[in-house]
Structures are given as structure tokens and as C-alpha cells.
Amino acid sequence: MEPVKQHTDTRATWLAEIAGVKREFDTEQHPDERVAALGGRLVTGEFLRADPLTWPPGGGSLAASDLRVIFEPSSQRGVVTIVIGVVTHSTHGELFREAANTLGGVDLEWVSYDHEDEIRAKVAEFLSTTRLDGFLAGPVPYTASRELLPPGLPVGVIRSSALDLSLALYRAQERGWGRTPVSIDTFPAEAIEEVATALELDTDAIDCLPYAPTQSVEDIVEFHRSAHRRFGGRSYVISVRAAVRERLSGEIPIMSGMPVPATIRTELHELALRIESERASAQRFAAGVFLISHSQDEERARIGLMNLLLNTPEFAGAWIEDRGRRGVVVFAHKVLFERITRNWVAVPALAEAAAALGAQVSAGFGVGASARNCVVLAEEAAARAERESGPCGYLIEDSGVIIGPMGPVRAALSYSYREHGDDVERLAKSVGLSAATVSRLAALDHELEGRAISPGELADHLGITDQSGRRLIRTLDAGGLVSVEGTAQHHPKGRPTRLYRLRIAQALLRPSR
């Protein structure tokens, strides 16, 4: 047993070897009572509990027989707990804990910092010792640590909303400051505009500085000072940044714009649901159908293909069956097919089969609600692939998603529903979105051919709620992946809707740094 991390004076994380497997657990120490209570999540997602340990009177040491451990494998508990890492300023810890107290089935692992220049090192140390299913942070800690995050790790970025701004303005009014003039940092311009319209505020008496990854604390402090001078020393500040509030305290009246627990809770619940959804999706059953063509002896080539698949390590967990003219059928979890196709980008097995059998092989993959449905979709996808001029694969899901053609090499999937090249992974990581979402946006950008759309139209295209569409637009705006292109009046009595032009294709063409 060896220590991993000392969180506080009384709480520490340890790494123990149990039955030849290393497992992580926490201890909470009570020096005055000479008692230590052990328990918590293990690195495998299982649980370890132990009775409190009481030291012998007058000091001394404990023997192994003094410890009674109860080990609960996840298979017995029936639930694998989700583990989310949360990065927050030390002054915001209680706020985040209050937001998380209604969330069940999720363990939160905390990274707390006092100064922004500590974030990167603390997150690096945290990631080296902690297994995570997801990562939650505000825009500042996310920007500081995004390059450290493992590829594919689900990420949630908490951004202050229109509700948070409304409450901050209300608290300022309670203090007798009035609602304007005011300077506001970090809030999205759309949220400020929405609140100003709803509360009928004088927009000329509002200065805003939306969040940008390149902003320094000094830049934001100078922005507020400049606004204060412009408003004749009558304004106050709403700031999300703890460092900014500390710098301006006593100089200009200042109000926190930190998200309220409801905003944090929404993002936290959404992240947990996304992780659960990805887990469930990965465990859905799928089928693959491989067809032989351009062969002098198709039956012999088909038997050779089946033997080739049976002896391929990646297919070790799959059920493989020769169904004659219907091809070689493979049953497995969806996640296995995602691995062998590099997340639906290419099918290297096609090139290997062609080299070994001297025939063209086409592949179709189907994901559906039943085994029969999976096979029907896979056969339809394989027939579509067979009509292409060269070896390739297609995926058809029961949701209507079609991905392809996927060639034997990585470069085949242009403007598909879901492409995961290095450039997509890089761009997705830089803005805090999944690679799948960026791929869908890239395909939509190509389809729109420069036409501007509203957040509602974006939501319709992606099959998400209007609220999620507005949140996605804010994320894209913060990452420089959309530009404002005017407004549209969809309803005579409603407010004009802002229009945006996607800039995904341009961003993908930029050279990586």
C-alpha cells in the first residue's frame, strides 16, 4: 500500500494491491480520536469499504488483522459509477458541491486552485493518478488544461448564462447600485443581449467583454477600469473571474457573475447523461456483413475471408458466421466495430483481405434495436458499398445515420456524418466539443455552402433541443467557429433571431501549432 495524494490535512488517497490488482481508495483521518475511516471508489470502478480503525491506547501501530475490508466488485453491485473530474477555484468549492448534491451514481474528484497559473500543473498531476469518465471545468481552467486531456474524454465547460447575469443585476440593485452603467466580462454576448432586451436596459450603459482564450487577467482588469472611466466613475463591475474580483476589490464596486448552482447542475447532469449515453451506445449490438466480388471462386474466397476474420485479434470477441451468398456476418458490440474502423473513418481489414484473397471485399455495418434489424441494415450497407468502384464500407444506423464510403485507408471519408481525422480531433479538443460533433458540423458547413442559420435551425439539423442549439452556438462563438451574419424576423411579434455562419471548414484548413 502506498500514498498517491494528500488532499487535505485529514484526507488522502492511497494505492493498494488487492488480489494482484492495484486499487485506489481514500482515507479520512481523525488524529484526535486516533481513528481512520477508509472507503471510496477504486480505479476499476468497484468499491472498497472498511470498518473504522482505532489505534491501541497510548499509540502503537496496527496489525493487518485489525482491518476488516469489504470489497464489492462492480459486477455484484450492478452499476459502474461514473467518475467526473471537477476543476474549480478554491473559493467556489462549496458552490459546486451544492450543485452536485442531487446527482446520484456519480463520483466527483476535485482539483482546487488558488491562482490561475497553478491550473495546468495541478490538472497534469491529477490526470496521472485518477481514472476519469468525464471532465468538468469553467472556461479558464478548461483552456489551461485542454491539451492535457485524453482524446475522447467527454468534457463539459460551464459558462455563465442569462439567468446568472439577471441574478447578478438583481443583487446589484439590492445594494443600491442600480442596473446600469455596468461593465461585464466573460458572459457570452448573446446572453447579455438577451438580458438587456428582457429587462429593457440601456445598452449604451453596458460594456461587455466576452470570454476569449487569449485574455489575461490584466486585459480584463484594464477593460473594467477603462469602462469605469468612460462612465464617469459611476459604474460597477460584474465579473466571473475570481482573480479579477480580487484585483479590483476596493477600487470599483464589483459583483460576482459566477454561475448559480442550477447552471452548474444542468451542465453536470448533461455531462453525466452524455457519458451514460456513450456507454450504452458502445454496448449496443451491431452486425457487419462482408461481401466478396471480382473473384473466380467466390465460395473459396468467402471461406478464406471467414478464416482471416477468425484469426484477426480485433475480432476475438465477435461471433462470425458464413451465410453463403449473403456473405460473412459478424456480430459484436458496436464499440468493436468502432475500433476496427477507427471510429468509422476507414476499414483497414479490406486491404488485408484483398491482398490475402485476391478479391474485392465490401463491408456493411448495421446498428439497430435487434439482431435481425442489425443484419438487415448491415446487408443494405454492404450492398451500397458493393456498388462503389473500389473496396469500401458503409454504416447504416436505425436512426437514419449513414456514414461512408469508408475506404481501406484513412483519407476516404470526406464530408461524412462523422469523420475523426487528426485535424478534427485537434479542433474538437480546442473548443471543448466531441470529435463526432465537430464532424457533423463540418458536414453541415459543407451542405450549407456559406448560408447563415439560426441556433434553432442548427438544433434541427443536429437533432438536439433549441436550448442545446443555443449553448452550442455560444461554444462555437467562443472558439471562433462561427461569425454573426445579421438577423432574421421569423415571427411578427417576436424578437429578431441572430444568424450565424459556420466557419468549421476554414478552421480545419488552418495549420496546427
mmCIF file of C-alpha atoms in Angstrom, residues 226-435:
data_model
loop_
_atom_site.group_PDB
_atom_site.id
_atom_site.type_symbol
_atom_site.label_atom_id
_atom_site.label_comp_id
_atom_site.label_asym_id
_atom_site.label_seq_id
_atom_site.Cartn_x
_atom_site.Cartn_y
_atom_site.Cartn_z
ATOM 1 C CA SER A 226 -11.482 51.880 -18.903
ATOM 2 C CA ALA A 227 -15.258 51.365 -18.733
ATOM 3 C CA HIS A 228 -15.361 52.908 -15.258
ATOM 4 C CA ARG A 229 -13.563 55.998 -16.567
ATOM 5 C CA ARG A 230 -15.867 56.206 -19.601
ATOM 6 C CA PHE A 231 -18.959 56.067 -17.384
ATOM 7 C CA GLY A 232 -17.590 58.881 -15.239
ATOM 8 C CA GLY A 233 -16.801 56.732 -12.215
ATOM 9 C CA ARG A 234 -20.485 55.791 -11.743
ATOM 10 C CA SER A 235 -20.335 52.181 -12.962
ATOM 11 C CA TYR A 236 -19.813 48.841 -11.250
ATOM 12 C CA VAL A 237 -18.391 45.514 -12.425
ATOM 13 C CA ILE A 238 -19.863 42.031 -12.922
ATOM 14 C CA SER A 239 -17.018 39.535 -13.214
ATOM 15 C CA VAL A 240 -16.849 35.752 -13.349
ATOM 16 C CA ARG A 241 -13.091 35.678 -12.736
ATOM 17 C CA ALA A 242 -12.027 35.396 -9.086
ATOM 18 C CA ALA A 243 -8.619 36.916 -9.902
ATOM 19 C CA VAL A 244 -10.277 39.969 -11.472
ATOM 20 C CA ARG A 245 -12.574 40.479 -8.487
ATOM 21 C CA GLU A 246 -9.561 40.265 -6.178
ATOM 22 C CA ARG A 247 -7.631 42.860 -8.214
ATOM 23 C CA LEU A 248 -10.494 45.361 -8.377
ATOM 24 C CA SER A 249 -11.778 44.897 -4.839
ATOM 25 C CA GLY A 250 -11.838 48.277 -3.054
ATOM 26 C CA GLU A 251 -11.236 50.151 -6.323
ATOM 27 C CA ILE A 252 -14.535 49.699 -8.191
ATOM 28 C CA PRO A 253 -17.817 48.243 -6.857
ATOM 29 C CA ILE A 254 -17.802 44.631 -8.028
ATOM 30 C CA MET A 255 -20.335 41.795 -8.153
ATOM 31 C CA SER A 256 -19.667 38.113 -8.785
ATOM 32 C CA GLY A 257 -21.125 36.719 -12.003
ATOM 33 C CA MET A 258 -20.362 33.108 -11.088
ATOM 34 C CA PRO A 259 -22.901 30.546 -12.307
ATOM 35 C CA VAL A 260 -25.560 29.701 -9.733
ATOM 36 C CA PRO A 261 -25.933 26.055 -8.617
ATOM 37 C CA ALA A 262 -28.739 25.485 -11.144
ATOM 38 C CA THR A 263 -26.433 26.364 -14.069
ATOM 39 C CA ILE A 264 -23.639 24.129 -12.770
ATOM 40 C CA ARG A 265 -26.116 21.332 -12.014
ATOM 41 C CA THR A 266 -27.507 21.481 -15.562
ATOM 42 C CA GLU A 267 -24.050 21.121 -17.116
ATOM 43 C CA LEU A 268 -23.086 18.381 -14.661
ATOM 44 C CA HIS A 269 -26.259 16.372 -15.303
ATOM 45 C CA GLU A 270 -25.892 16.826 -19.053
ATOM 46 C CA LEU A 271 -22.292 15.572 -18.924
ATOM 47 C CA ALA A 272 -23.283 12.532 -16.819
ATOM 48 C CA LEU A 273 -26.118 11.715 -19.224
ATOM 49 C CA ARG A 274 -23.758 12.063 -22.194
ATOM 50 C CA ILE A 275 -21.309 9.628 -20.583
ATOM 51 C CA GLU A 276 -24.123 7.161 -19.845
ATOM 52 C CA SER A 277 -25.401 7.526 -23.407
ATOM 53 C CA GLU A 278 -21.943 6.869 -24.873
ATOM 54 C CA ARG A 279 -21.551 3.814 -22.644
ATOM 55 C CA ALA A 280 -24.940 2.488 -23.672
ATOM 56 C CA SER A 281 -24.245 3.226 -27.337
ATOM 57 C CA ALA A 282 -20.913 1.405 -27.201
ATOM 58 C CA GLN A 283 -22.627 -1.650 -25.707
ATOM 59 C CA ARG A 284 -25.371 -1.816 -28.362
ATOM 60 C CA PHE A 285 -25.110 -4.850 -30.574
ATOM 61 C CA ALA A 286 -24.197 -4.356 -34.191
ATOM 62 C CA ALA A 287 -23.634 -6.509 -37.254
ATOM 63 C CA GLY A 288 -21.107 -6.457 -40.055
ATOM 64 C CA VAL A 289 -21.579 -8.098 -43.449
ATOM 65 C CA PHE A 290 -18.564 -8.723 -45.689
ATOM 66 C CA LEU A 291 -19.215 -9.478 -49.388
ATOM 67 C CA ILE A 292 -16.810 -10.971 -51.947
ATOM 68 C CA SER A 293 -16.751 -9.759 -55.564
ATOM 69 C CA HIS A 294 -14.438 -9.952 -58.559
ATOM 70 C CA SER A 295 -13.257 -13.442 -57.624
ATOM 71 C CA GLN A 296 -13.048 -16.533 -59.853
ATOM 72 C CA ASP A 297 -14.086 -18.748 -56.928
ATOM 73 C CA GLU A 298 -16.322 -16.737 -54.601
ATOM 74 C CA GLU A 299 -17.114 -19.645 -52.285
ATOM 75 C CA ARG A 300 -13.461 -20.409 -51.687
ATOM 76 C CA ALA A 301 -12.679 -16.713 -51.226
ATOM 77 C CA ARG A 302 -15.558 -16.419 -48.736
ATOM 78 C CA ILE A 303 -14.233 -19.313 -46.649
ATOM 79 C CA GLY A 304 -10.781 -17.724 -46.777
ATOM 80 C CA LEU A 305 -12.294 -14.405 -45.634
ATOM 81 C CA MET A 306 -14.041 -16.087 -42.711
ATOM 82 C CA ASN A 307 -10.798 -17.768 -41.612
ATOM 83 C CA LEU A 308 -8.985 -14.449 -41.965
ATOM 84 C CA LEU A 309 -11.522 -12.710 -39.708
ATOM 85 C CA LEU A 310 -11.467 -15.579 -37.181
ATOM 86 C CA ASN A 311 -7.701 -15.192 -36.881
ATOM 87 C CA THR A 312 -7.745 -11.404 -36.593
ATOM 88 C CA PRO A 313 -7.151 -10.406 -32.923
ATOM 89 C CA GLU A 314 -9.562 -7.449 -33.130
ATOM 90 C CA PHE A 315 -12.429 -9.874 -33.839
ATOM 91 C CA ALA A 316 -11.624 -12.175 -30.918
ATOM 92 C CA GLY A 317 -14.806 -11.204 -29.036
ATOM 93 C CA ALA A 318 -17.120 -11.428 -32.071
ATOM 94 C CA TRP A 319 -19.447 -14.126 -33.409
ATOM 95 C CA ILE A 320 -18.534 -14.863 -37.062
ATOM 96 C CA GLU A 321 -20.685 -16.932 -39.414
ATOM 97 C CA ASP A 322 -20.561 -17.858 -43.097
ATOM 98 C CA ARG A 323 -24.030 -17.270 -44.586
ATOM 99 C CA GLY A 324 -23.265 -18.291 -48.137
ATOM 100 C CA ARG A 325 -24.236 -15.759 -50.770
ATOM 101 C CA ARG A 326 -25.385 -13.386 -48.019
ATOM 102 C CA GLY A 327 -21.724 -13.011 -47.080
ATOM 103 C CA VAL A 328 -19.747 -13.424 -43.881
ATOM 104 C CA VAL A 329 -21.734 -11.995 -40.954
ATOM 105 C CA VAL A 330 -20.079 -10.687 -37.792
ATOM 106 C CA PHE A 331 -21.995 -9.973 -34.549
ATOM 107 C CA ALA A 332 -20.348 -7.830 -31.845
ATOM 108 C CA HIS A 333 -20.795 -4.788 -29.658
ATOM 109 C CA LYS A 334 -20.810 -1.512 -31.549
ATOM 110 C CA VAL A 335 -17.587 -0.474 -29.809
ATOM 111 C CA LEU A 336 -15.688 -3.331 -31.517
ATOM 112 C CA PHE A 337 -16.680 -2.074 -34.961
ATOM 113 C CA GLU A 338 -15.752 1.478 -33.937
ATOM 114 C CA ARG A 339 -12.271 0.192 -33.094
ATOM 115 C CA ILE A 340 -11.710 -1.716 -36.329
ATOM 116 C CA THR A 341 -12.968 1.212 -38.435
ATOM 117 C CA ARG A 342 -11.005 3.869 -36.489
ATOM 118 C CA ASN A 343 -14.335 5.397 -35.401
ATOM 119 C CA TRP A 344 -15.974 4.984 -38.800
ATOM 120 C CA VAL A 345 -13.121 6.505 -40.762
ATOM 121 C CA ALA A 346 -11.570 3.545 -42.639
ATOM 122 C CA VAL A 347 -11.670 -0.274 -42.823
ATOM 123 C CA PRO A 348 -8.039 -1.478 -42.978
ATOM 124 C CA ALA A 349 -9.270 -5.106 -42.942
ATOM 125 C CA LEU A 350 -10.481 -4.617 -46.532
ATOM 126 C CA ALA A 351 -6.943 -4.054 -47.805
ATOM 127 C CA GLU A 352 -5.652 -7.042 -45.835
ATOM 128 C CA ALA A 353 -8.426 -9.246 -47.222
ATOM 129 C CA ALA A 354 -7.820 -8.094 -50.795
ATOM 130 C CA ALA A 355 -4.094 -8.848 -50.502
ATOM 131 C CA ALA A 356 -4.677 -12.293 -48.981
ATOM 132 C CA LEU A 357 -7.593 -13.427 -51.167
ATOM 133 C CA GLY A 358 -7.002 -11.670 -54.473
ATOM 134 C CA ALA A 359 -10.609 -10.422 -54.500
ATOM 135 C CA GLN A 360 -12.505 -7.237 -53.736
ATOM 136 C CA VAL A 361 -14.217 -7.158 -50.361
ATOM 137 C CA SER A 362 -17.041 -4.772 -49.455
ATOM 138 C CA ALA A 363 -18.286 -4.222 -45.909
ATOM 139 C CA GLY A 364 -21.556 -3.073 -44.437
ATOM 140 C CA PHE A 365 -22.255 -2.308 -40.779
ATOM 141 C CA GLY A 366 -25.660 -2.031 -39.150
ATOM 142 C CA VAL A 367 -26.688 -0.779 -35.706
ATOM 143 C CA GLY A 368 -30.285 -1.389 -34.706
ATOM 144 C CA ALA A 369 -32.719 -2.362 -31.996
ATOM 145 C CA SER A 370 -32.484 -6.122 -32.579
ATOM 146 C CA ALA A 371 -30.119 -8.700 -34.088
ATOM 147 C CA ARG A 372 -32.397 -9.068 -37.121
ATOM 148 C CA ASN A 373 -32.578 -5.310 -37.595
ATOM 149 C CA CYS A 374 -28.769 -5.042 -37.345
ATOM 150 C CA VAL A 375 -28.301 -7.678 -40.080
ATOM 151 C CA VAL A 376 -30.880 -6.073 -42.394
ATOM 152 C CA LEU A 377 -29.168 -2.692 -42.057
ATOM 153 C CA ALA A 378 -25.709 -4.247 -42.495
ATOM 154 C CA GLU A 379 -26.817 -6.051 -45.669
ATOM 155 C CA GLU A 380 -28.227 -2.784 -47.030
ATOM 156 C CA ALA A 381 -24.955 -1.015 -46.184
ATOM 157 C CA ALA A 382 -22.876 -3.808 -47.787
ATOM 158 C CA ALA A 383 -24.955 -3.644 -50.976
ATOM 159 C CA ARG A 384 -24.361 0.092 -51.094
ATOM 160 C CA ALA A 385 -20.607 -0.418 -50.614
ATOM 161 C CA GLU A 386 -20.525 -3.079 -53.355
ATOM 162 C CA ARG A 387 -21.873 -0.554 -55.859
ATOM 163 C CA GLU A 388 -18.811 1.668 -55.316
ATOM 164 C CA SER A 389 -15.907 1.395 -57.766
ATOM 165 C CA GLY A 390 -13.419 0.141 -55.166
ATOM 166 C CA PRO A 391 -13.357 -1.680 -51.823
ATOM 167 C CA CYS A 392 -15.085 0.299 -49.117
ATOM 168 C CA GLY A 393 -17.560 0.122 -46.257
ATOM 169 C CA TYR A 394 -20.760 1.865 -45.154
ATOM 170 C CA LEU A 395 -22.552 2.162 -41.819
ATOM 171 C CA ILE A 396 -26.340 2.490 -41.524
ATOM 172 C CA GLU A 397 -27.979 3.037 -38.125
ATOM 173 C CA ASP A 398 -31.655 2.627 -37.318
ATOM 174 C CA SER A 399 -31.705 6.367 -36.502
ATOM 175 C CA GLY A 400 -31.179 7.074 -40.196
ATOM 176 C CA VAL A 401 -27.487 7.950 -39.962
ATOM 177 C CA ILE A 402 -25.431 6.797 -42.958
ATOM 178 C CA ILE A 403 -21.639 7.028 -42.860
ATOM 179 C CA GLY A 404 -19.416 6.297 -45.816
ATOM 180 C CA PRO A 405 -17.763 5.462 -48.015
ATOM 181 C CA MET A 406 -15.018 4.239 -45.686
ATOM 182 C CA GLY A 407 -12.034 3.133 -47.748
ATOM 183 C CA PRO A 408 -9.206 0.803 -46.746
ATOM 184 C CA VAL A 409 -7.103 3.847 -45.816
ATOM 185 C CA ARG A 410 -7.751 6.800 -43.545
ATOM 186 C CA ALA A 411 -8.355 9.522 -46.160
ATOM 187 C CA ALA A 412 -11.589 8.129 -47.597
ATOM 188 C CA LEU A 413 -14.235 9.875 -45.502
ATOM 189 C CA SER A 414 -14.747 13.402 -46.775
ATOM 190 C CA TYR A 415 -17.858 15.337 -45.769
ATOM 191 C CA SER A 416 -19.337 12.375 -43.979
ATOM 192 C CA TYR A 417 -21.642 12.495 -40.994
ATOM 193 C CA ARG A 418 -18.808 11.571 -38.688
ATOM 194 C CA GLU A 419 -15.112 11.868 -39.502
ATOM 195 C CA HIS A 420 -12.344 11.535 -36.957
ATOM 196 C CA GLY A 421 -9.110 12.699 -38.558
ATOM 197 C CA ASP A 422 -6.281 14.290 -36.608
ATOM 198 C CA ASP A 423 -7.456 17.755 -37.681
ATOM 199 C CA VAL A 424 -10.954 17.080 -36.350
ATOM 200 C CA GLU A 425 -9.614 15.706 -33.077
ATOM 201 C CA ARG A 426 -7.396 18.783 -32.703
ATOM 202 C CA LEU A 427 -10.195 21.239 -33.422
ATOM 203 C CA ALA A 428 -12.658 19.401 -31.173
ATOM 204 C CA LYS A 429 -10.193 19.450 -28.293
ATOM 205 C CA SER A 430 -9.503 23.167 -28.733
ATOM 206 C CA VAL A 431 -13.166 24.162 -28.332
ATOM 207 C CA GLY A 432 -14.369 21.536 -25.851
ATOM 208 C CA LEU A 433 -16.613 19.509 -28.183
ATOM 209 C CA SER A 434 -16.556 15.850 -29.175
ATOM 210 C CA ALA A 435 -14.925 14.895 -32.473
#
